[in-house]
mmCIF file of C-alpha atoms in Angstrom:
data_model
loop_
_atom_site.group_PDB
_atom_site.id
_atom_site.type_symbol
_atom_site.label_atom_id
_atom_site.label_comp_id
_atom_site.label_asym_id
_atom_site.label_seq_id
_atom_site.Cartn_x
_atom_site.Cartn_y
_atom_site.Cartn_z
ATOM 1 C CA MET N 1 102.097 20.033 -32.723
ATOM 2 C CA LYS N 2 100.814 16.518 -33.361
ATOM 3 C CA LYS N 3 102.185 15.348 -29.997
ATOM 4 C CA ARG N 4 100.412 18.124 -28.091
ATOM 5 C CA LEU N 5 97.191 17.468 -29.947
ATOM 6 C CA LEU N 6 97.461 13.733 -29.186
ATOM 7 C CA THR N 7 98.085 14.470 -25.485
ATOM 8 C CA LEU N 8 95.119 16.840 -25.358
ATOM 9 C CA THR N 9 92.972 14.320 -27.181
ATOM 10 C CA LEU N 10 93.943 11.613 -24.693
ATOM 11 C CA LEU N 11 93.099 13.858 -21.753
ATOM 12 C CA ILE N 12 89.770 14.980 -23.163
ATOM 13 C CA SER N 13 88.707 11.442 -24.006
ATOM 14 C CA PHE N 14 89.144 10.305 -20.410
ATOM 15 C CA VAL N 15 87.153 13.068 -18.671
ATOM 16 C CA SER N 16 84.715 11.509 -16.194
ATOM 17 C CA LEU N 17 82.671 13.278 -13.503
ATOM 18 C CA GLY N 18 85.341 15.867 -12.716
ATOM 19 C CA GLN N 19 88.284 13.504 -12.928
ATOM 20 C CA THR N 20 90.595 13.302 -15.881
ATOM 21 C CA LYS N 21 92.788 10.303 -16.564
ATOM 22 C CA ILE N 22 96.376 11.157 -17.366
ATOM 23 C CA LEU N 23 97.930 8.718 -19.797
ATOM 24 C CA ILE N 24 101.047 9.675 -21.674
ATOM 25 C CA LYS N 25 102.921 6.621 -22.974
ATOM 26 C CA GLU N 26 106.295 8.417 -23.126
ATOM 27 C CA ASP N 27 105.926 9.449 -19.478
ATOM 28 C CA LEU N 28 105.067 5.867 -18.428
ATOM 29 C CA THR N 29 108.173 4.629 -20.296
ATOM 30 C CA LYS N 30 110.395 7.202 -18.538
ATOM 31 C CA SER N 31 108.907 6.273 -15.181
ATOM 32 C CA LEU N 32 109.703 2.609 -15.715
ATOM 33 C CA LYS N 33 113.241 3.636 -16.747
ATOM 34 C CA VAL N 34 113.654 5.553 -13.458
ATOM 35 C CA HIS N 35 112.638 2.425 -11.541
ATOM 36 C CA ASN N 36 114.847 0.093 -13.520
ATOM 37 C CA GLN N 37 117.997 2.250 -13.561
ATOM 38 C CA GLU N 38 118.032 2.137 -9.767
ATOM 39 C CA ARG N 39 117.369 -1.584 -9.669
ATOM 40 C CA GLU N 40 120.142 -2.187 -12.216
ATOM 41 C CA LEU N 41 122.620 -0.180 -10.045
ATOM 42 C CA LEU N 42 121.843 -2.592 -7.221
ATOM 43 C CA GLY N 43 122.105 -5.707 -9.365
ATOM 44 C CA LEU N 44 118.345 -6.392 -9.213
ATOM 45 C CA SER N 45 116.239 -7.640 -12.104
ATOM 46 C CA LYS N 46 114.244 -5.111 -14.053
ATOM 47 C CA LEU N 47 110.581 -4.531 -13.402
ATOM 48 C CA LYS N 48 108.181 -5.405 -16.198
ATOM 49 C CA TRP N 49 105.136 -3.335 -17.014
ATOM 50 C CA CYS N 50 101.839 -5.007 -16.048
ATOM 51 C CA THR N 51 98.601 -3.724 -17.550
ATOM 52 C CA ASP N 52 96.533 -5.398 -14.803
ATOM 53 C CA LEU N 53 98.493 -3.478 -12.148
ATOM 54 C CA GLN N 54 98.121 -0.347 -14.275
ATOM 55 C CA LYS N 55 94.343 -0.753 -14.294
ATOM 56 C CA ASP N 56 94.295 -1.266 -10.540
ATOM 57 C CA ALA N 57 96.456 1.821 -10.073
ATOM 58 C CA GLU N 58 94.238 3.871 -12.389
ATOM 59 C CA ASN N 59 91.107 2.804 -10.569
ATOM 60 C CA TYR N 60 92.531 3.837 -7.224
ATOM 61 C CA ALA N 61 93.945 7.119 -8.618
ATOM 62 C CA LYS N 62 90.458 7.870 -9.949
ATOM 63 C CA TYR N 63 88.953 7.200 -6.515
ATOM 64 C CA LEU N 64 91.510 9.506 -4.845
ATOM 65 C CA ALA N 65 90.797 12.259 -7.395
ATOM 66 C CA ARG N 66 87.050 11.865 -6.947
ATOM 67 C CA THR N 67 87.170 11.960 -3.144
ATOM 68 C CA ASP N 68 90.116 14.380 -3.028
ATOM 69 C CA LYS N 69 91.719 12.218 -0.341
ATOM 70 C CA PHE N 70 95.373 11.190 -0.122
ATOM 71 C CA GLU N 71 95.503 7.844 1.671
ATOM 72 C CA HIS N 72 96.744 4.315 1.002
ATOM 73 C CA SER N 73 94.215 1.714 -0.072
ATOM 74 C CA GLN N 74 93.248 -1.117 2.227
ATOM 75 C CA GLN N 75 94.258 -3.887 -0.154
ATOM 76 C CA ASN N 76 97.230 -5.968 0.922
ATOM 77 C CA ASN N 77 98.048 -8.148 -2.087
ATOM 78 C CA GLN N 78 99.997 -5.464 -3.982
ATOM 79 C CA GLY N 79 102.655 -2.957 -3.068
ATOM 80 C CA GLU N 80 101.607 0.643 -3.433
ATOM 81 C CA ASN N 81 103.328 4.035 -3.827
ATOM 82 C CA LEU N 82 101.322 7.257 -3.884
ATOM 83 C CA TYR N 83 102.209 10.745 -5.082
ATOM 84 C CA TYR N 84 100.173 13.925 -4.969
ATOM 85 C CA GLU N 85 100.467 17.400 -6.430
ATOM 86 C CA TYR N 86 97.925 20.089 -5.626
ATOM 87 C CA ASN N 87 96.781 22.933 -7.818
ATOM 88 C CA SER N 88 99.260 21.741 -10.380
ATOM 89 C CA GLU N 89 99.822 23.986 -13.376
ATOM 90 C CA SER N 90 101.727 21.182 -15.059
ATOM 91 C CA ILE N 91 98.968 18.556 -15.039
ATOM 92 C CA THR N 92 100.154 16.884 -18.287
ATOM 93 C CA LYS N 93 103.889 17.292 -17.780
ATOM 94 C CA LYS N 94 105.428 14.033 -16.696
ATOM 95 C CA PRO N 95 103.450 13.112 -13.557
ATOM 96 C CA PHE N 96 104.648 9.487 -13.700
ATOM 97 C CA GLU N 97 108.306 10.456 -14.043
ATOM 98 C CA ARG N 98 108.015 13.157 -11.321
ATOM 99 C CA ALA N 99 106.425 10.666 -8.930
ATOM 100 C CA SER N 100 109.038 8.014 -9.628
ATOM 101 C CA THR N 101 111.852 10.526 -9.159
ATOM 102 C CA ALA N 102 110.342 11.737 -5.890
ATOM 103 C CA TRP N 103 110.124 8.140 -4.610
ATOM 104 C CA LEU N 104 113.708 7.506 -5.765
ATOM 105 C CA ASP N 105 114.892 10.652 -3.913
ATOM 106 C CA GLU N 106 114.107 8.857 -0.651
ATOM 107 C CA LYS N 107 117.349 6.982 -1.310
ATOM 108 C CA ASN N 108 119.133 9.913 0.375
ATOM 109 C CA ASP N 109 117.612 8.875 3.717
ATOM 110 C CA PHE N 110 117.920 5.131 3.165
ATOM 111 C CA ILE N 111 120.111 3.087 5.508
ATOM 112 C CA TYR N 112 120.353 -0.553 4.447
ATOM 113 C CA SER N 113 118.686 -2.696 7.076
ATOM 114 C CA ALA N 114 115.717 -4.972 7.650
ATOM 115 C CA ILE N 115 112.451 -3.077 7.375
ATOM 116 C CA LYS N 116 111.266 -1.628 10.675
ATOM 117 C CA LEU N 117 108.140 0.435 11.275
ATOM 118 C CA ASP N 118 110.049 3.505 12.415
ATOM 119 C CA ASP N 119 110.738 7.084 11.315
ATOM 120 C CA ASN N 120 113.238 5.896 8.681
ATOM 121 C CA PHE N 121 110.641 3.629 7.078
ATOM 122 C CA TYR N 122 108.219 6.573 6.748
ATOM 123 C CA LYS N 123 111.004 8.498 5.011
ATOM 124 C CA THR N 124 112.095 5.667 2.679
ATOM 125 C CA GLY N 125 109.180 3.220 2.223
ATOM 126 C CA HIS N 126 108.500 4.290 -1.361
ATOM 127 C CA TYR N 127 112.120 3.782 -2.275
ATOM 128 C CA THR N 128 112.323 0.366 -0.639
ATOM 129 C CA GLN N 129 109.220 -0.755 -2.578
ATOM 130 C CA ILE N 130 110.972 0.252 -5.822
ATOM 131 C CA ILE N 131 114.078 -1.785 -4.923
ATOM 132 C CA TRP N 132 112.330 -4.777 -3.284
ATOM 133 C CA ALA N 133 114.194 -7.721 -4.769
ATOM 134 C CA GLU N 134 111.224 -10.061 -5.174
ATOM 135 C CA THR N 135 109.058 -7.425 -6.883
ATOM 136 C CA ASN N 136 109.073 -7.968 -10.643
ATOM 137 C CA LYS N 137 106.038 -6.082 -12.002
ATOM 138 C CA VAL N 138 104.710 -2.554 -11.820
ATOM 139 C CA GLY N 139 101.779 -0.557 -13.181
ATOM 140 C CA ILE N 140 101.111 3.129 -12.642
ATOM 141 C CA GLY N 141 97.999 5.292 -13.125
ATOM 142 C CA ALA N 142 97.137 8.951 -12.557
ATOM 143 C CA TYR N 143 94.078 11.178 -12.437
ATOM 144 C CA VAL N 144 93.596 14.885 -11.933
ATOM 145 C CA ASN N 145 90.435 16.340 -10.436
ATOM 146 C CA SER N 146 88.551 19.528 -11.215
ATOM 147 C CA LYS N 147 90.617 21.397 -8.551
ATOM 148 C CA GLY N 148 93.821 20.560 -10.394
ATOM 149 C CA ASN N 149 94.993 17.998 -7.792
ATOM 150 C CA VAL N 150 97.001 15.195 -9.363
ATOM 151 C CA TYR N 151 97.020 11.714 -7.867
ATOM 152 C CA VAL N 152 99.604 9.156 -9.058
ATOM 153 C CA VAL N 153 99.357 5.547 -7.875
ATOM 154 C CA ALA N 154 101.923 2.792 -8.516
ATOM 155 C CA ARG N 155 101.098 -0.851 -7.829
ATOM 156 C CA TYR N 156 103.761 -3.518 -7.475
ATOM 157 C CA SER N 157 103.755 -7.313 -7.524
ATOM 158 C CA PRO N 158 104.758 -9.177 -5.526
ATOM 159 C CA ARG N 159 104.491 -6.524 -2.857
ATOM 160 C CA GLY N 160 107.456 -5.532 -0.709
ATOM 161 C CA ASN N 161 108.247 -3.779 2.559
ATOM 162 C CA TYR N 162 107.733 -6.745 4.861
ATOM 163 C CA ILE N 163 108.656 -5.917 8.439
ATOM 164 C CA GLY N 164 111.808 -7.733 9.490
ATOM 165 C CA LYS N 165 112.893 -8.496 5.912
ATOM 166 C CA TYR N 166 115.708 -6.918 3.918
ATOM 167 C CA PRO N 167 114.720 -5.182 0.622
ATOM 168 C CA TYR N 168 117.451 -7.059 -1.299
#
């Protein structure tokens, strides 16, 4: 009961002009674990959590929730993965872990090669950002709007997915 009350308290305390910040520490921890288990399987170093990237991700997730748009930002100094759920009945149930798992599921379409801007990249670009060898930090944020649309944004540093380069 305490855990549900704490979650509800966190959600209520972040309500702002029709957008609600989603921040569940346990979910963030599980999301990072999803990222790092895959990296470990490939022999890559683990990602570390970065609060600055988290703040950037939260700010952009808030913008997406406010405008109800689903589009990548125009910034180029960080990697970015986006996830969206509409009319979600499970607003507070693991959006970070669900997003990370969805990005990881792109592994099924991944064919190891240098990054090309082709159909395969559009099917696997979230996955390749997760496993980009030089990337060492991540931060994730999420907001839900008054329509129940959930926006999850992950930011990575250094960014990955450079055309012509191999992910690892």
